[in-house]
Short mmCIF file of C-alpha atoms in Angstrom, two decimals:
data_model
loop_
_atom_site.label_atom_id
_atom_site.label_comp_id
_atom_site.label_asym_id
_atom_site.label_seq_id
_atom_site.Cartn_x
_atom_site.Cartn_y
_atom_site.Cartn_z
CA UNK A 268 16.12 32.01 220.14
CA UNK A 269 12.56 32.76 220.90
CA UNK A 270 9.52 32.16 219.11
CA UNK A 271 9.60 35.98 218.33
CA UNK A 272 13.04 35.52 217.11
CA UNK A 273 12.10 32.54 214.60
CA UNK A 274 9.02 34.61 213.45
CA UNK A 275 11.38 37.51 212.53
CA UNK A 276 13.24 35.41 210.48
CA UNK A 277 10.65 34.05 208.20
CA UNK A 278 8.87 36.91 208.16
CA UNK A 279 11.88 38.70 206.32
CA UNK A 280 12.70 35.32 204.19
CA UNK A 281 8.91 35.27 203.13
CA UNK A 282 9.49 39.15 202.22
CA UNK A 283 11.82 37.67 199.62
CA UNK A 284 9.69 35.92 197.54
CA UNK A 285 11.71 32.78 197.72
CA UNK A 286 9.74 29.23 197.10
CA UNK A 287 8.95 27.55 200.16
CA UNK A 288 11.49 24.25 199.62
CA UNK A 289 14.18 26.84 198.95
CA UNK A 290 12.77 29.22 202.00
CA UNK A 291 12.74 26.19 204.45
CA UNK A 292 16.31 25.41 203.58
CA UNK A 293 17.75 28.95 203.79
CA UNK A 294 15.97 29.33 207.00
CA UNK A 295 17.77 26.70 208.32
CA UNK A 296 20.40 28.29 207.48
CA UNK A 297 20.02 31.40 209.06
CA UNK A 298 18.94 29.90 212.51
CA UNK A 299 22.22 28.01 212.29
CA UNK A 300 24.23 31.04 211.47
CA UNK A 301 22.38 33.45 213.95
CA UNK A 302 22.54 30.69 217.08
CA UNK A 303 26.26 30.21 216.43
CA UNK A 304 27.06 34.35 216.39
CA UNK A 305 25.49 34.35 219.57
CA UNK A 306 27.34 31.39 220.99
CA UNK A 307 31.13 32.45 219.68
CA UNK A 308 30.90 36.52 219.51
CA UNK A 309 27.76 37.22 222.48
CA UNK A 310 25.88 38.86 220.05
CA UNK A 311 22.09 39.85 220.76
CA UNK A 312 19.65 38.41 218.27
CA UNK A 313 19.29 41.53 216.28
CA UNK A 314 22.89 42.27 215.59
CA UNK A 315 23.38 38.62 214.72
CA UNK A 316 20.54 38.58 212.37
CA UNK A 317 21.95 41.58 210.80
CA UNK A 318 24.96 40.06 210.38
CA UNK A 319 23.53 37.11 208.72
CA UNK A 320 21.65 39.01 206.67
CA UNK A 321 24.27 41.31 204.89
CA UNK A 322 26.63 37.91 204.30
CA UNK A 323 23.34 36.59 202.14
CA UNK A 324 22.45 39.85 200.85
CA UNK A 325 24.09 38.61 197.79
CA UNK A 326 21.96 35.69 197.27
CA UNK A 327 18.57 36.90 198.16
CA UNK A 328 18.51 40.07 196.50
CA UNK A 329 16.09 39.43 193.47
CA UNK A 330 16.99 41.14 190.10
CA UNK A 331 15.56 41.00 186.39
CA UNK A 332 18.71 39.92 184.34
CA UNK A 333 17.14 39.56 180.79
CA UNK A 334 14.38 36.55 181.64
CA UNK A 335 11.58 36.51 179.49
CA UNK A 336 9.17 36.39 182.15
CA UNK A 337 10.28 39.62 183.57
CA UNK A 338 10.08 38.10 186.83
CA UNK A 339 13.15 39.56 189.52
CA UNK A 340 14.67 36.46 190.96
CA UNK A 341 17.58 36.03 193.47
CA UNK A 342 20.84 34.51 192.16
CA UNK A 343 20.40 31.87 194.79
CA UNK A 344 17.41 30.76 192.85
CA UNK A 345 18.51 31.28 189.39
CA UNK A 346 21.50 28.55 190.52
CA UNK A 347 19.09 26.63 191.99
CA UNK A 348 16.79 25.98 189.07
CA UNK A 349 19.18 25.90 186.38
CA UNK A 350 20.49 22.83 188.60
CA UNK A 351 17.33 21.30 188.68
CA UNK A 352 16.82 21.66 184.99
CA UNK A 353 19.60 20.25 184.22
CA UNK A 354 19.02 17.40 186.53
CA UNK A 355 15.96 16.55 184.98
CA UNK A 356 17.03 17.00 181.32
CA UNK A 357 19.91 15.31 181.92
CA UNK A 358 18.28 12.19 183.37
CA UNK A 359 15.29 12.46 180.46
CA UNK A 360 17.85 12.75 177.36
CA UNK A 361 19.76 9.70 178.48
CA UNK A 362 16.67 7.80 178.75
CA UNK A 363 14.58 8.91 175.93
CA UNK A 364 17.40 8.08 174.09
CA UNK A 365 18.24 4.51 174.88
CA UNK A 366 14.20 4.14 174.40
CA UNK A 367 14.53 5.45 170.72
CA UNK A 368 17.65 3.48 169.73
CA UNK A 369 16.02 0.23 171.19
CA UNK A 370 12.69 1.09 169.13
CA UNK A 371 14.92 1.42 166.06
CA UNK A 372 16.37 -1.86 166.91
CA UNK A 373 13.06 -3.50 167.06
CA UNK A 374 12.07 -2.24 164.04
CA UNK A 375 14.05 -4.33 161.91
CA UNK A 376 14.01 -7.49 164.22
CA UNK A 377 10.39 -7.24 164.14
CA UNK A 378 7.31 -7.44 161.55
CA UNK A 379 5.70 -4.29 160.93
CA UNK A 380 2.44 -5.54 162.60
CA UNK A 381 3.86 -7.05 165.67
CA UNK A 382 6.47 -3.79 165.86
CA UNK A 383 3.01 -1.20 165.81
CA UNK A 384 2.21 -2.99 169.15
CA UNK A 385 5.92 -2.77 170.74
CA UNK A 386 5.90 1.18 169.26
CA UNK A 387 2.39 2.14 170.75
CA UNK A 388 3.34 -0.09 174.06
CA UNK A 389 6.81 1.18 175.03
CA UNK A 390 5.87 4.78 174.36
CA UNK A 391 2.50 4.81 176.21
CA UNK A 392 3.87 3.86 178.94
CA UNK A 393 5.91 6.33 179.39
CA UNK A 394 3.61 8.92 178.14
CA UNK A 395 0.69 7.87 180.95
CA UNK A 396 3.66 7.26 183.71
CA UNK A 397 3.11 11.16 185.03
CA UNK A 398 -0.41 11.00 184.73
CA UNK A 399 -0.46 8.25 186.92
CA UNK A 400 1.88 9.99 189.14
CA UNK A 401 -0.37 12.93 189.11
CA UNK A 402 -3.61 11.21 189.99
CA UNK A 403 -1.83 8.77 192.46
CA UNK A 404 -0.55 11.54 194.33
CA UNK A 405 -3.34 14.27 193.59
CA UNK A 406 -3.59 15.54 197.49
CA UNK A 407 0.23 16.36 197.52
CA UNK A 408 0.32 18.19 193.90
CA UNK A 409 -3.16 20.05 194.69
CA UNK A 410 -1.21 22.17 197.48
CA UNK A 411 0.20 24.14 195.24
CA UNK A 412 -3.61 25.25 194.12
CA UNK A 413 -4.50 25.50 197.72
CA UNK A 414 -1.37 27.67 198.75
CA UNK A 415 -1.50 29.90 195.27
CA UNK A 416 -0.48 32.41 197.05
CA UNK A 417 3.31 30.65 197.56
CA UNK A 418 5.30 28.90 195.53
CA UNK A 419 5.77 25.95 197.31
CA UNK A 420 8.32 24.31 195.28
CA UNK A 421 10.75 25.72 192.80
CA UNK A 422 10.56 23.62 189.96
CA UNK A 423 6.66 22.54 190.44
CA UNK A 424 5.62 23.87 186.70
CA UNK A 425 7.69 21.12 185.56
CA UNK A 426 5.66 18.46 187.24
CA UNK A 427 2.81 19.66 184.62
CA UNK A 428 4.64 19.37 180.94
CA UNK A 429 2.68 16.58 180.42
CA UNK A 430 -0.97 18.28 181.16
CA UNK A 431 -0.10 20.94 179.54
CA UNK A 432 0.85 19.01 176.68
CA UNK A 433 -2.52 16.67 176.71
CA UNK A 434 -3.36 17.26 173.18
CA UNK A 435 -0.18 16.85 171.61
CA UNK A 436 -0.07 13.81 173.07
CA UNK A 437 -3.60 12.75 172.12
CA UNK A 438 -2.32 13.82 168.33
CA UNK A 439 0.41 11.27 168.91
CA UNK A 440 -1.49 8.39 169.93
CA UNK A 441 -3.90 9.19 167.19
CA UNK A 442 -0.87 8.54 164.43
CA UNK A 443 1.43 6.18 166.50
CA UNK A 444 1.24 3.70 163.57
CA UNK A 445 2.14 6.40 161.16
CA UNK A 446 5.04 7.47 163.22
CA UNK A 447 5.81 3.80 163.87
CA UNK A 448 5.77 3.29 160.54
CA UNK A 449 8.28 6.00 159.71
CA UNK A 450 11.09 4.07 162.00
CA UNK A 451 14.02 2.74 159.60
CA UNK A 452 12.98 -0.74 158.95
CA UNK A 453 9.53 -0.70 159.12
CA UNK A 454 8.47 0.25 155.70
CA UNK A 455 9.77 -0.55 152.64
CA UNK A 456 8.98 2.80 151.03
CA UNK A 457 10.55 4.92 154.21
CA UNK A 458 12.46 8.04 153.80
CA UNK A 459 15.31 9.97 155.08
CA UNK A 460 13.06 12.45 155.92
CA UNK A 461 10.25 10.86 157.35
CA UNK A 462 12.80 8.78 159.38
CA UNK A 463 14.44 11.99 160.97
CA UNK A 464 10.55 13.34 161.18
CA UNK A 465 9.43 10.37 163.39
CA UNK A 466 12.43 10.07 165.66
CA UNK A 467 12.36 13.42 166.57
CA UNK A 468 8.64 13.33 167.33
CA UNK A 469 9.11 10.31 169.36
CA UNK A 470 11.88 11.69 170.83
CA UNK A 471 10.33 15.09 172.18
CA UNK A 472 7.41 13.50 173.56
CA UNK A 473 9.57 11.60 175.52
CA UNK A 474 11.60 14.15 176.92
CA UNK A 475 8.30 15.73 177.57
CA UNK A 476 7.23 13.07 180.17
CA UNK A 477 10.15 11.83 181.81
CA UNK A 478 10.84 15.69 182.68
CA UNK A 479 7.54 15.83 183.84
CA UNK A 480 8.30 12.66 185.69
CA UNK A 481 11.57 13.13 187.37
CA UNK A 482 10.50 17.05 188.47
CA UNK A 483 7.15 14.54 190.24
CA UNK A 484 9.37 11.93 191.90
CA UNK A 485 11.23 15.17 193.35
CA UNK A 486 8.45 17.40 193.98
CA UNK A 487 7.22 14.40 196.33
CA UNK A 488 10.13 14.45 198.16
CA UNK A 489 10.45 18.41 198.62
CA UNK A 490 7.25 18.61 199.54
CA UNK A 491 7.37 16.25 202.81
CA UNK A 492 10.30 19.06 203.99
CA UNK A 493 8.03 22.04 203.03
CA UNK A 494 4.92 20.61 205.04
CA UNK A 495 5.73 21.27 208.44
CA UNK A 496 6.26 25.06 207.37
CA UNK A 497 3.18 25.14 205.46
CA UNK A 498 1.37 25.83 209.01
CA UNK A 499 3.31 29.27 208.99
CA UNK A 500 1.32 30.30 206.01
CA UNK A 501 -1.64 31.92 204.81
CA UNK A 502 -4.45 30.15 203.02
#
Protein backbone atom coordinates (compact mmCIF):
# COMPACT_ATOMS: atom_id res chain seq x y z
CA UNK A 1 0.00 0.00 0.00
CA UNK A 2 1.05 3.53 -0.51
CA UNK A 3 1.31 6.33 1.70
CA UNK A 4 -1.93 7.60 -0.06
CA UNK A 5 -3.45 4.32 0.65
CA UNK A 6 -2.60 4.42 4.57
CA UNK A 7 -3.85 8.10 4.65
CA UNK A 8 -7.23 6.93 3.22
CA UNK A 9 -7.59 4.65 5.82
CA UNK A 10 -7.25 6.83 8.81
CA UNK A 11 -8.76 9.45 7.35
CA UNK A 12 -12.12 7.39 7.21
CA UNK A 13 -11.31 5.67 10.83
CA UNK A 14 -10.76 9.29 12.24
CA UNK A 15 -14.28 10.13 10.47
CA UNK A 16 -15.58 7.67 13.04
CA UNK A 17 -14.98 9.25 16.04
CA UNK A 18 -13.25 6.29 17.54
CA UNK A 19 -10.50 7.00 20.50
CA UNK A 20 -7.13 6.93 19.28
CA UNK A 21 -5.91 3.48 21.35
CA UNK A 22 -9.02 1.88 19.87
CA UNK A 23 -8.35 3.74 16.26
CA UNK A 24 -4.64 2.55 16.24
CA UNK A 25 -5.75 -0.99 16.85
CA UNK A 26 -8.59 -1.17 14.29
CA UNK A 27 -6.29 0.36 11.85
CA UNK A 28 -4.15 -2.32 12.17
CA UNK A 29 -6.63 -4.19 11.45
CA UNK A 30 -7.73 -2.93 8.37
CA UNK A 31 -4.16 -2.71 6.79
CA UNK A 32 -3.97 -6.40 7.62
CA UNK A 33 -7.27 -7.20 6.09
CA UNK A 34 -6.86 -4.87 2.97
CA UNK A 35 -2.98 -6.21 2.22
CA UNK A 36 -4.20 -9.81 2.46
CA UNK A 37 -7.43 -9.16 -0.17
CA UNK A 38 -4.94 -7.96 -2.40
CA UNK A 39 -2.51 -10.81 -1.95
CA UNK A 40 -5.27 -13.89 -2.16
CA UNK A 41 -8.21 -12.31 -4.50
CA UNK A 42 -5.87 -9.38 -6.76
CA UNK A 43 -7.98 -6.85 -5.61
CA UNK A 44 -7.06 -3.03 -6.20
CA UNK A 45 -6.84 -1.01 -3.02
CA UNK A 46 -10.20 0.55 -3.34
CA UNK A 47 -12.28 -2.53 -3.81
CA UNK A 48 -10.38 -4.14 -0.96
CA UNK A 49 -10.94 -1.29 1.31
CA UNK A 50 -14.50 -1.47 0.47
CA UNK A 51 -14.62 -4.78 1.28
CA UNK A 52 -13.11 -4.28 4.59
CA UNK A 53 -15.17 -1.71 5.29
CA UNK A 54 -18.74 -3.24 4.85
CA UNK A 55 -17.43 -6.54 7.05
CA UNK A 56 -16.81 -3.72 10.03
CA UNK A 57 -19.67 -1.68 9.15
CA UNK A 58 -21.22 -3.38 12.04
CA UNK A 59 -18.80 -2.31 14.56
CA UNK A 60 -18.05 1.20 13.64
CA UNK A 61 -21.34 2.45 12.98
CA UNK A 62 -22.02 4.77 16.08
CA UNK A 63 -25.65 4.78 17.50
CA UNK A 64 -27.43 6.39 20.67
CA UNK A 65 -28.93 3.24 22.45
CA UNK A 66 -30.41 4.90 25.65
CA UNK A 67 -26.87 6.41 27.26
CA UNK A 68 -27.31 9.20 29.37
CA UNK A 69 -24.81 11.20 27.75
CA UNK A 70 -26.57 11.12 24.50
CA UNK A 71 -23.37 10.52 22.94
CA UNK A 72 -23.68 7.91 19.50
CA UNK A 73 -21.04 5.32 20.06
CA UNK A 74 -20.06 2.23 17.94
CA UNK A 75 -20.81 -1.22 19.40
CA UNK A 76 -17.15 -1.92 19.06
CA UNK A 77 -16.64 0.67 21.69
CA UNK A 78 -19.53 0.11 23.89
CA UNK A 79 -17.80 -3.70 24.24
CA UNK A 80 -14.76 -2.21 24.65
CA UNK A 81 -15.42 -0.02 27.66
CA UNK A 82 -17.79 -2.07 29.43
CA UNK A 83 -14.61 -4.51 29.41
CA UNK A 84 -12.49 -2.07 30.76
CA UNK A 85 -14.90 -1.15 33.47
CA UNK A 86 -15.24 -4.18 34.51
CA UNK A 87 -11.58 -4.78 34.56
CA UNK A 88 -10.99 -2.06 36.75
CA UNK A 89 -13.95 -2.61 39.15
CA UNK A 90 -13.26 -5.92 39.28
CA UNK A 91 -9.61 -5.56 40.33
CA UNK A 92 -10.71 -2.41 42.87
CA UNK A 93 -13.65 -4.46 44.70
CA UNK A 94 -11.37 -7.38 45.42
CA UNK A 95 -8.89 -5.13 46.85
CA UNK A 96 -10.79 -2.56 48.66
CA UNK A 97 -12.23 -5.33 50.17
CA UNK A 98 -9.45 -7.38 51.63
CA UNK A 99 -8.23 -3.67 52.84
CA UNK A 100 -11.58 -3.24 54.83
CA UNK A 101 -11.77 -6.74 56.34
CA UNK A 102 -8.02 -6.42 57.46
CA UNK A 103 -8.90 -2.83 59.01
CA UNK A 104 -11.75 -4.56 60.85
CA UNK A 105 -9.33 -7.08 62.00
CA UNK A 106 -7.04 -4.54 63.39
CA UNK A 107 -9.52 -2.93 65.10
CA UNK A 108 -9.99 -5.32 67.74
CA UNK A 109 -6.27 -6.53 67.90
CA UNK A 110 -5.37 -3.05 68.35
CA UNK A 111 -5.89 -0.01 70.94
CA UNK A 112 -8.03 2.62 69.73
CA UNK A 113 -5.07 5.12 69.69
CA UNK A 114 -2.51 3.01 68.04
CA UNK A 115 -5.54 1.65 65.49
CA UNK A 116 -6.34 5.76 64.45
CA UNK A 117 -2.71 5.64 63.09
CA UNK A 118 -3.02 2.10 61.16
CA UNK A 119 -6.77 3.56 59.88
CA UNK A 120 -5.42 7.05 58.66
CA UNK A 121 -2.05 5.13 57.33
CA UNK A 122 -3.43 2.22 55.27
CA UNK A 123 -6.13 4.36 53.72
CA UNK A 124 -3.93 7.38 52.78
CA UNK A 125 -1.97 5.55 51.04
CA UNK A 126 -4.09 4.42 48.87
CA UNK A 127 -6.00 7.55 48.59
CA UNK A 128 -2.58 9.70 47.50
CA UNK A 129 -1.33 6.48 45.30
CA UNK A 130 -3.12 8.19 41.95
CA UNK A 131 -2.09 11.46 42.82
CA UNK A 132 1.26 10.40 42.82
CA UNK A 133 0.68 8.61 39.68
CA UNK A 134 -0.73 11.70 38.24
CA UNK A 135 2.06 14.09 39.10
CA UNK A 136 4.80 11.39 38.42
CA UNK A 137 3.59 10.96 35.08
CA UNK A 138 2.05 14.56 34.39
CA UNK A 139 3.67 14.90 30.62
CA UNK A 140 1.91 11.58 29.53
CA UNK A 141 -1.70 12.42 31.19
CA UNK A 142 -1.45 16.24 29.95
CA UNK A 143 -1.81 14.88 26.19
CA UNK A 144 -5.06 14.41 26.51
CA UNK A 145 -5.37 18.45 27.26
CA UNK A 146 -3.01 19.06 24.46
CA UNK A 147 -4.89 16.77 21.85
CA UNK A 148 -8.62 17.93 23.20
CA UNK A 149 -9.61 17.66 20.12
CA UNK A 150 -9.21 13.47 20.24
CA UNK A 151 -9.86 11.19 22.58
CA UNK A 152 -6.78 9.61 22.95
CA UNK A 153 -7.68 6.84 25.16
CA UNK A 154 -11.00 5.24 25.83
CA UNK A 155 -11.23 4.95 29.35
CA UNK A 156 -8.94 8.21 30.24
CA UNK A 157 -11.91 9.95 32.47
CA UNK A 158 -11.32 7.18 34.73
CA UNK A 159 -7.73 8.05 35.37
CA UNK A 160 -9.35 11.35 37.08
CA UNK A 161 -12.02 9.85 39.84
CA UNK A 162 -9.75 10.80 42.25
CA UNK A 163 -9.36 14.74 41.18
CA UNK A 164 -12.54 14.94 40.66
CA UNK A 165 -13.25 13.65 43.93
CA UNK A 166 -10.52 16.02 45.84
CA UNK A 167 -12.89 17.30 48.34
CA UNK A 168 -14.57 14.31 49.33
CA UNK A 169 -11.53 13.07 50.05
CA UNK A 170 -10.27 16.11 51.97
CA UNK A 171 -13.80 15.59 54.06
CA UNK A 172 -12.47 12.12 54.76
CA UNK A 173 -9.19 12.86 56.03
CA UNK A 174 -10.73 15.62 58.02
CA UNK A 175 -12.95 12.78 60.11
CA UNK A 176 -10.67 9.66 59.61
CA UNK A 177 -10.68 9.26 63.43
CA UNK A 178 -14.40 9.52 63.50
CA UNK A 179 -14.77 6.99 60.81
CA UNK A 180 -11.99 4.97 62.45
CA UNK A 181 -13.70 5.13 65.35
CA UNK A 182 -16.94 3.74 63.94
CA UNK A 183 -15.01 0.27 62.94
CA UNK A 184 -16.47 -2.72 65.17
CA UNK A 185 -14.07 -2.86 67.98
CA UNK A 186 -12.92 0.38 68.34
CA UNK A 187 -15.41 1.98 70.56
CA UNK A 188 -17.17 0.75 73.23
CA UNK A 189 -20.33 2.76 72.52
CA UNK A 190 -20.33 1.72 68.53
CA UNK A 191 -23.40 1.00 66.64
CA UNK A 192 -24.87 -1.13 64.03
CA UNK A 193 -25.41 1.74 62.19
CA UNK A 194 -22.49 3.73 62.49
CA UNK A 195 -20.54 0.46 61.81
CA UNK A 196 -22.34 -0.13 58.36
CA UNK A 197 -21.96 3.95 57.96
CA UNK A 198 -18.11 3.82 58.23
CA UNK A 199 -17.40 0.71 56.21
CA UNK A 200 -19.20 1.83 53.46
CA UNK A 201 -17.50 5.22 53.49
CA UNK A 202 -14.21 3.60 53.70
CA UNK A 203 -15.14 1.34 51.30
CA UNK A 204 -16.23 3.82 48.39
CA UNK A 205 -13.33 5.90 48.75
CA UNK A 206 -11.41 3.08 48.07
CA UNK A 207 -12.99 1.91 45.12
CA UNK A 208 -12.67 5.48 44.14
CA UNK A 209 -8.81 5.37 43.92
CA UNK A 210 -7.80 2.08 42.98
CA UNK A 211 -10.23 2.65 39.83
CA UNK A 212 -8.57 5.70 39.33
CA UNK A 213 -5.39 3.77 39.74
CA UNK A 214 -5.68 0.71 37.66
CA UNK A 215 -7.46 2.93 34.56
CA UNK A 216 -3.51 5.09 35.24
CA UNK A 217 -1.30 2.00 35.23
CA UNK A 218 -3.28 1.21 31.83
CA UNK A 219 -3.62 4.51 30.39
CA UNK A 220 0.39 4.47 30.61
CA UNK A 221 0.59 1.60 28.71
CA UNK A 222 -2.04 2.58 25.87
CA UNK A 223 -0.61 5.57 25.52
CA UNK A 224 3.09 4.40 24.42
CA UNK A 225 0.91 2.48 21.35
CA UNK A 226 -1.11 5.70 20.59
CA UNK A 227 2.14 7.96 20.38
CA UNK A 228 3.56 7.14 17.23
CA UNK A 229 0.02 8.00 15.64
CA UNK A 230 -0.28 11.08 17.53
CA UNK A 231 2.01 12.71 14.63
CA UNK A 232 -1.06 12.04 12.24
CA UNK A 233 -3.05 14.51 14.21
CA UNK A 234 -4.03 17.93 14.58
CA UNK A 235 -3.02 20.12 17.49
Amino acid sequence: MTAADLTSIRNFLLDKKLPIDILVEVYDHFTTQISELQKEEGLEFDKAFEKVKQSWQGELQPSWKGEWDLVDRSELLRKINTANLRAFLGKALYIASVIVLALMLFSFLFSFHVYKYIFVIATGLILLLPFYVYFKNFKDFSLNKKYKKYVLVSFQEYTLLSLSCLYFYFKFFTEAGTIAKMFSGTAVDANLKSTIFGIVITYAVLVISLVSYYSQRKFLHTIEKVKPFLKHLNV
